Coordinates of C-alpha atoms in Angstrom, one line a residue:
M169 CA -30.2 -43.9 -23.4
T170 CA -29.5 -41.9 -26.5
D171 CA -26.8 -43.2 -28.9
P172 CA -25.5 -45.9 -26.4
K173 CA -21.9 -46.9 -27.2
I174 CA -21.9 -50.7 -27.5
A175 CA -19.5 -53.5 -27.3
I176 CA -19.8 -56.9 -28.7
L177 CA -17.4 -59.3 -26.1
G178 CA -17.0 -62.3 -28.0
T179 CA -17.5 -61.8 -31.6
G180 CA -17.8 -65.9 -32.8
A181 CA -20.4 -66.9 -35.0
Q182 CA -23.7 -65.8 -33.1
G183 CA -21.8 -62.6 -31.5
A184 CA -20.6 -61.4 -35.1
G185 CA -23.7 -61.8 -36.8
I186 CA -25.8 -60.2 -33.9
G187 CA -23.2 -57.2 -34.1
A188 CA -23.3 -56.9 -37.8
D189 CA -27.0 -56.4 -37.7
I190 CA -26.2 -53.9 -34.8
V191 CA -23.6 -51.9 -37.0
R192 CA -25.5 -51.9 -39.9
S193 CA -28.5 -50.0 -38.0
G194 CA -26.1 -47.0 -37.5
Y195 CA -24.9 -48.0 -33.6
D196 CA -21.5 -47.6 -32.6
V197 CA -20.3 -51.0 -32.0
T198 CA -16.7 -52.4 -31.4
F199 CA -16.3 -55.8 -31.6
I200 CA -13.8 -57.5 -29.3
E201 CA -12.7 -60.9 -29.9
Q202 CA -10.1 -63.2 -28.5
W203 CA -9.2 -65.2 -31.9
P204 CA -6.2 -63.1 -33.2
A205 CA -6.7 -64.4 -36.8
H206 CA -10.6 -63.6 -36.9
V207 CA -9.8 -60.0 -35.4
E208 CA -7.1 -59.3 -38.5
A209 CA -9.7 -60.7 -41.0
M210 CA -12.2 -58.3 -39.7
K211 CA -9.7 -55.5 -39.8
R212 CA -9.2 -56.1 -43.3
R213 CA -12.2 -56.6 -44.9
G214 CA -14.8 -56.4 -42.5
I215 CA -17.6 -59.1 -41.0
E216 CA -19.1 -61.4 -43.8
V217 CA -22.2 -62.8 -43.0
R218 CA -23.6 -65.6 -45.1
M219 CA -27.4 -66.0 -44.9
P220 CA -30.0 -68.3 -47.1
N221 CA -31.1 -65.6 -48.9
Q222 CA -28.3 -63.1 -49.1
T223 CA -25.0 -62.6 -48.1
R224 CA -23.6 -59.1 -46.7
I225 CA -19.9 -57.8 -45.7
T226 CA -20.1 -55.3 -43.3
P227 CA -17.1 -52.8 -42.1
V228 CA -16.6 -53.1 -38.1
R229 CA -14.2 -51.7 -35.8
A230 CA -12.5 -54.9 -34.2
M231 CA -10.1 -55.3 -31.5
H232 CA -8.2 -58.1 -29.6
L233 CA -8.5 -58.8 -26.3
C234 CA -5.2 -57.4 -25.1
D235 CA -6.2 -54.2 -26.7
V236 CA -9.2 -53.3 -24.3
A237 CA -6.6 -52.3 -21.8
T238 CA -5.8 -49.3 -24.1
L239 CA -9.6 -48.0 -24.3
R240 CA -10.5 -44.7 -23.0
E241 CA -14.2 -44.8 -24.0
R242 CA -16.8 -46.8 -21.7
F243 CA -19.4 -48.7 -22.7
D244 CA -23.1 -48.5 -22.4
I245 CA -24.2 -51.7 -23.3
V246 CA -21.9 -54.9 -23.5
F247 CA -23.4 -57.6 -25.3
L248 CA -21.5 -60.8 -23.8
V249 CA -21.4 -63.8 -26.6
T250 CA -18.4 -65.9 -25.0
K251 CA -18.9 -69.6 -24.0
A252 CA -20.6 -69.6 -20.6
Y253 CA -17.4 -70.8 -19.1
D254 CA -15.6 -67.7 -20.0
T255 CA -18.2 -65.1 -18.5
R256 CA -16.3 -64.1 -15.1
W257 CA -12.8 -63.4 -16.7
A258 CA -14.9 -61.7 -19.5
C259 CA -16.8 -59.5 -17.1
E260 CA -13.8 -58.5 -15.2
L261 CA -12.1 -57.5 -18.4
I262 CA -15.0 -55.1 -19.5
R263 CA -15.6 -53.8 -16.0
P264 CA -13.0 -50.8 -16.1
V265 CA -14.7 -49.7 -19.8
L266 CA -18.3 -50.2 -18.7
A267 CA -20.1 -47.0 -17.9
D268 CA -21.3 -46.1 -14.5
D269 CA -24.9 -47.4 -15.4
G270 CA -23.8 -49.4 -18.1
L271 CA -25.5 -52.7 -18.9
V272 CA -23.8 -56.5 -19.8
V273 CA -26.2 -58.5 -21.9
G274 CA -25.5 -62.3 -21.4
L275 CA -26.5 -63.7 -24.9
Q276 CA -25.1 -67.2 -23.8
N277 CA -26.1 -70.7 -23.2
G278 CA -26.7 -71.8 -19.7
M279 CA -27.4 -69.9 -16.4
S280 CA -24.6 -67.0 -17.2
I281 CA -26.7 -64.4 -15.5
D282 CA -25.4 -65.3 -11.8
D283 CA -21.8 -65.0 -13.0
I284 CA -22.1 -61.9 -14.5
A285 CA -24.5 -60.3 -11.6
A286 CA -21.6 -62.1 -9.0
V287 CA -18.9 -60.0 -10.8
L288 CA -20.4 -56.7 -12.0
G289 CA -23.5 -56.3 -9.5
V290 CA -27.2 -57.2 -10.5
E291 CA -27.9 -53.4 -11.5
H292 CA -25.3 -54.1 -14.3
T293 CA -26.9 -57.4 -15.5
I294 CA -29.4 -58.1 -18.1
G295 CA -30.1 -61.6 -18.7
A296 CA -31.2 -62.8 -22.0
V297 CA -32.2 -65.9 -24.2
I298 CA -30.9 -66.3 -27.6
E299 CA -32.4 -68.7 -30.3
M300 CA -30.7 -68.6 -33.6
A301 CA -28.3 -71.1 -35.3
S302 CA -24.8 -70.3 -36.9
N303 CA -21.5 -71.5 -37.3
M304 CA -18.1 -70.2 -38.1
F305 CA -15.0 -72.2 -39.2
E306 CA -13.3 -69.6 -41.4
A307 CA -12.0 -66.1 -39.8
G308 CA -14.4 -63.4 -40.7
I309 CA -17.0 -65.4 -42.1
V310 CA -20.4 -66.1 -40.4
N311 CA -22.7 -68.7 -41.8
R312 CA -26.4 -67.8 -40.3
E313 CA -28.8 -70.0 -40.6
N314 CA -31.4 -67.6 -39.0
T315 CA -32.1 -64.3 -40.7
P316 CA -33.1 -61.5 -38.5
E317 CA -36.8 -62.0 -39.7
T318 CA -36.4 -65.5 -37.9
A319 CA -34.0 -65.3 -34.9
W320 CA -36.0 -64.5 -31.3
F321 CA -34.4 -63.0 -28.3
A322 CA -35.6 -62.4 -24.8
V323 CA -34.2 -60.0 -22.3
G324 CA -34.8 -59.3 -18.5
G325 CA -33.3 -57.9 -15.5
L326 CA -33.0 -59.7 -12.1
D327 CA -34.5 -56.8 -10.0
A328 CA -37.1 -54.6 -10.5
P329 CA -34.8 -51.2 -10.9
T330 CA -32.6 -53.0 -13.6
H331 CA -35.6 -54.7 -15.2
T332 CA -37.3 -51.3 -16.1
R333 CA -33.8 -50.8 -18.4
A334 CA -34.3 -54.0 -20.3
R335 CA -36.5 -51.7 -22.9
E336 CA -33.2 -50.1 -23.7
V337 CA -31.4 -53.3 -24.4
S338 CA -34.6 -54.5 -26.8
E339 CA -34.4 -51.2 -28.8
V340 CA -30.6 -52.4 -29.7
L341 CA -31.4 -55.9 -30.1
R342 CA -34.6 -55.9 -32.2
H343 CA -32.3 -55.2 -35.1
A344 CA -30.9 -58.6 -35.1
G345 CA -34.3 -60.7 -34.2
T346 CA -37.8 -60.8 -32.6
V347 CA -37.4 -59.6 -28.9
E348 CA -39.4 -60.2 -25.9
I349 CA -39.1 -58.8 -22.5
S350 CA -39.4 -61.8 -20.1
D351 CA -41.0 -60.7 -16.6
D352 CA -38.9 -63.5 -15.2
I353 CA -35.8 -63.9 -16.9
R354 CA -34.4 -66.6 -15.0
S355 CA -37.1 -68.7 -15.6
S356 CA -37.2 -68.0 -19.3
K357 CA -33.2 -69.2 -19.1
W358 CA -34.1 -72.4 -17.5
M359 CA -36.5 -73.3 -20.5
K360 CA -33.9 -72.4 -22.9
L361 CA -31.5 -74.9 -20.7
V362 CA -34.4 -77.5 -21.1
A363 CA -34.3 -77.6 -25.2
N364 CA -30.5 -77.3 -25.0
A365 CA -30.2 -80.2 -22.5
G366 CA -31.9 -82.5 -25.1
E367 CA -30.5 -81.0 -28.5
L368 CA -26.6 -79.7 -28.0
V369 CA -24.7 -82.5 -26.0
P370 CA -26.6 -85.7 -27.3
S371 CA -26.7 -84.6 -31.1
A372 CA -23.2 -83.6 -30.6
I373 CA -22.0 -87.1 -29.1
L374 CA -23.4 -88.5 -32.3
G375 CA -21.3 -86.4 -34.6
L376 CA -24.6 -85.6 -36.5
P377 CA -26.5 -82.6 -37.4
L378 CA -29.2 -81.9 -35.0
A379 CA -32.3 -83.3 -37.5
Q380 CA -30.6 -86.3 -38.1
A381 CA -29.8 -87.1 -34.5
A382 CA -32.9 -86.6 -33.6
A383 CA -34.8 -88.5 -36.4
D384 CA -33.6 -91.7 -34.5
P385 CA -36.3 -92.9 -32.2
A386 CA -34.5 -94.2 -29.6
V387 CA -31.8 -90.9 -29.5
R388 CA -34.9 -88.8 -29.5
A389 CA -36.2 -90.6 -26.8
F390 CA -33.2 -89.9 -24.8
M391 CA -33.2 -86.4 -25.8
N392 CA -36.6 -86.0 -24.5
V393 CA -35.8 -87.5 -21.4
C394 CA -32.6 -85.1 -20.9
C395 CA -35.4 -82.1 -21.7
L396 CA -37.8 -83.7 -18.9
E397 CA -35.2 -83.9 -16.5
A398 CA -34.0 -80.3 -17.1
A399 CA -37.7 -79.0 -16.7
T400 CA -38.2 -81.0 -13.4
A401 CA -34.7 -79.0 -12.2
A402 CA -36.1 -75.9 -12.9
V403 CA -39.2 -76.2 -11.2
A404 CA -37.0 -77.9 -8.4
S405 CA -35.0 -74.7 -8.5
G406 CA -38.0 -72.4 -7.8
N407 CA -38.3 -71.2 -11.7
R408 CA -41.5 -72.0 -13.5
L409 CA -42.5 -72.8 -16.5
R410 CA -43.0 -70.1 -19.0
P411 CA -43.2 -69.4 -22.9
V412 CA -40.1 -68.8 -25.1
F413 CA -39.1 -69.2 -28.5
G414 CA -42.7 -67.0 -29.4
L415 CA -44.9 -69.6 -27.9
S416 CA -48.0 -68.2 -25.8
D417 CA -49.1 -69.1 -22.4
S418 CA -51.6 -71.7 -23.7
D419 CA -48.5 -73.6 -24.9
V420 CA -47.0 -74.1 -21.5
T421 CA -48.6 -77.5 -20.0
D422 CA -47.2 -80.3 -17.9
P423 CA -43.4 -80.5 -17.5
R424 CA -43.4 -83.8 -19.9
S425 CA -45.2 -82.3 -22.8
Y426 CA -44.0 -78.8 -22.6
S427 CA -40.5 -79.9 -22.4
T428 CA -40.7 -82.1 -25.3
R429 CA -42.6 -79.2 -27.3
L430 CA -39.5 -76.9 -26.7
L431 CA -37.2 -79.5 -28.6
D432 CA -40.0 -79.7 -31.2
I433 CA -39.7 -75.7 -31.9
V434 CA -36.0 -75.7 -31.9
L435 CA -36.2 -78.3 -34.7
E436 CA -39.0 -77.1 -36.4
R437 CA -38.3 -73.3 -36.4
F438 CA -34.8 -72.6 -35.6
S439 CA -32.5 -75.4 -37.4
S440 CA -32.1 -76.6 -40.5
P441 CA -31.3 -80.2 -41.9
L442 CA -27.5 -79.6 -41.9
T443 CA -27.5 -77.6 -38.2
R444 CA -24.8 -78.8 -36.0
T445 CA -25.0 -77.6 -32.4
T446 CA -22.4 -75.7 -30.8
V447 CA -21.1 -78.5 -29.0
L448 CA -20.0 -80.4 -32.1
Q449 CA -18.7 -77.1 -33.5
D450 CA -16.8 -76.7 -30.6
W451 CA -15.2 -80.4 -30.6
M452 CA -14.7 -80.0 -34.3
K453 CA -12.6 -77.1 -33.5
G454 CA -10.5 -79.2 -30.6
R455 CA -12.2 -76.8 -28.0
R456 CA -14.1 -77.7 -24.7
A457 CA -17.7 -77.3 -24.7
E458 CA -20.3 -76.2 -22.8
V459 CA -21.0 -79.7 -21.1
D460 CA -21.0 -78.4 -17.6
A461 CA -23.3 -75.3 -18.2
I462 CA -25.9 -77.1 -19.7
N463 CA -26.5 -80.8 -18.7
G464 CA -24.2 -80.0 -15.7
T465 CA -27.0 -77.5 -14.3
V466 CA -29.4 -80.0 -14.6
V467 CA -27.4 -82.5 -12.7
K468 CA -26.2 -80.2 -10.0
A469 CA -29.7 -79.2 -9.2
I470 CA -31.5 -82.7 -8.8
G471 CA -28.5 -85.1 -8.6
D472 CA -29.4 -88.9 -9.1
A473 CA -33.0 -87.7 -10.6
A474 CA -31.1 -86.9 -13.7
P475 CA -29.6 -90.0 -15.1
A476 CA -29.9 -89.1 -18.6
N477 CA -28.2 -85.8 -17.9
R478 CA -25.6 -87.6 -16.2
T479 CA -25.2 -89.9 -19.2
A480 CA -24.8 -87.5 -21.5
I481 CA -21.9 -85.6 -19.2
E482 CA -19.8 -89.1 -18.9
I483 CA -20.0 -89.6 -22.7
A484 CA -19.1 -86.1 -23.5
L485 CA -16.1 -86.2 -21.1
R486 CA -14.8 -89.2 -22.7
I487 CA -15.1 -87.5 -26.1
E488 CA -13.0 -84.5 -24.6
S489 CA -10.6 -86.7 -23.0
G490 CA -9.9 -88.4 -26.6
E491 CA -10.9 -91.7 -25.2
L492 CA -14.2 -91.5 -27.7
Y493 CA -15.0 -89.6 -30.7
P494 CA -18.2 -88.2 -31.9
S495 CA -19.9 -90.9 -33.8
P496 CA -23.3 -92.2 -34.6
E497 CA -22.0 -95.6 -32.8
N498 CA -22.3 -93.9 -29.6
A499 CA -26.3 -94.1 -30.0
A500 CA -25.5 -97.2 -28.5
L501 CA -24.3 -95.7 -25.0
L502 CA -26.8 -93.2 -24.7
T503 CA -29.6 -95.8 -24.6
T504 CA -27.8 -98.3 -22.9
M505 CA -26.2 -96.2 -20.1
R506 CA -29.8 -94.6 -19.5
T507 CA -31.3 -97.7 -18.3

């Protein structure tokens, strides 16, 4: 593919940071976003990405969702960086402006790869794993904790013909981080879900940064159980344990050890002492989080064999209903309800 036309659909903290790297590498990129104030801020002054070692302001082409209907161009690659629960409508939105041989890359949590394929077909679907930490609380400004040198991605297709095109995506995405091509992207995405099951919701329930929550031995034990249940669900769903996050085959051991190792890697390599998970960020903004796409996927796969994930869901839903608030006091609910 020569000089592909690219869209970033969903330019929050992760999407905008990745998109800025791609723009700065010389690609033709359009940002498509649902937060009106954010779009207007990017139109006025570009996207500001604050990283640990530098701040970059990049002029970008940004548009509101409603403006997609005015487009006459068609995109060769669309990076989908919306919440997992927004996948289906986002795919329908972009369908009319996707090139006949265009690819949609799901840079999302959960198993959104199946929703993309259901709407657009496997021939247009590239699954992806993303591991980086960012946040956005002000329109036009990304706080990115992982520079391109430390961010990590994996990409792959669901069938052989589409998988051969994963390298086209890799060539673009490599400007935002290290990219591996996975020969089993569904299993790779499950491995990311294994780590997410232990980190995202449990730490958010406490209202604490991830590292601080995991420092409590009882909470970390609960997180480990969530991860193990997710690894069990992955295998029960016909997937295999496989290396992600830059690990090697030798790091893949039994489900218990490997699931704990994945969470260790997230804490060691891809977060800082101040990292708040995406779930906590959503709750801080009054938004619904991806609880069903993460812990819910585990429970749907193995039911009563996932009591820790079920507990995380129950408490999360109480928070989203307003009955509870994210607080360290909720640690007792995690450890007591699990038993």
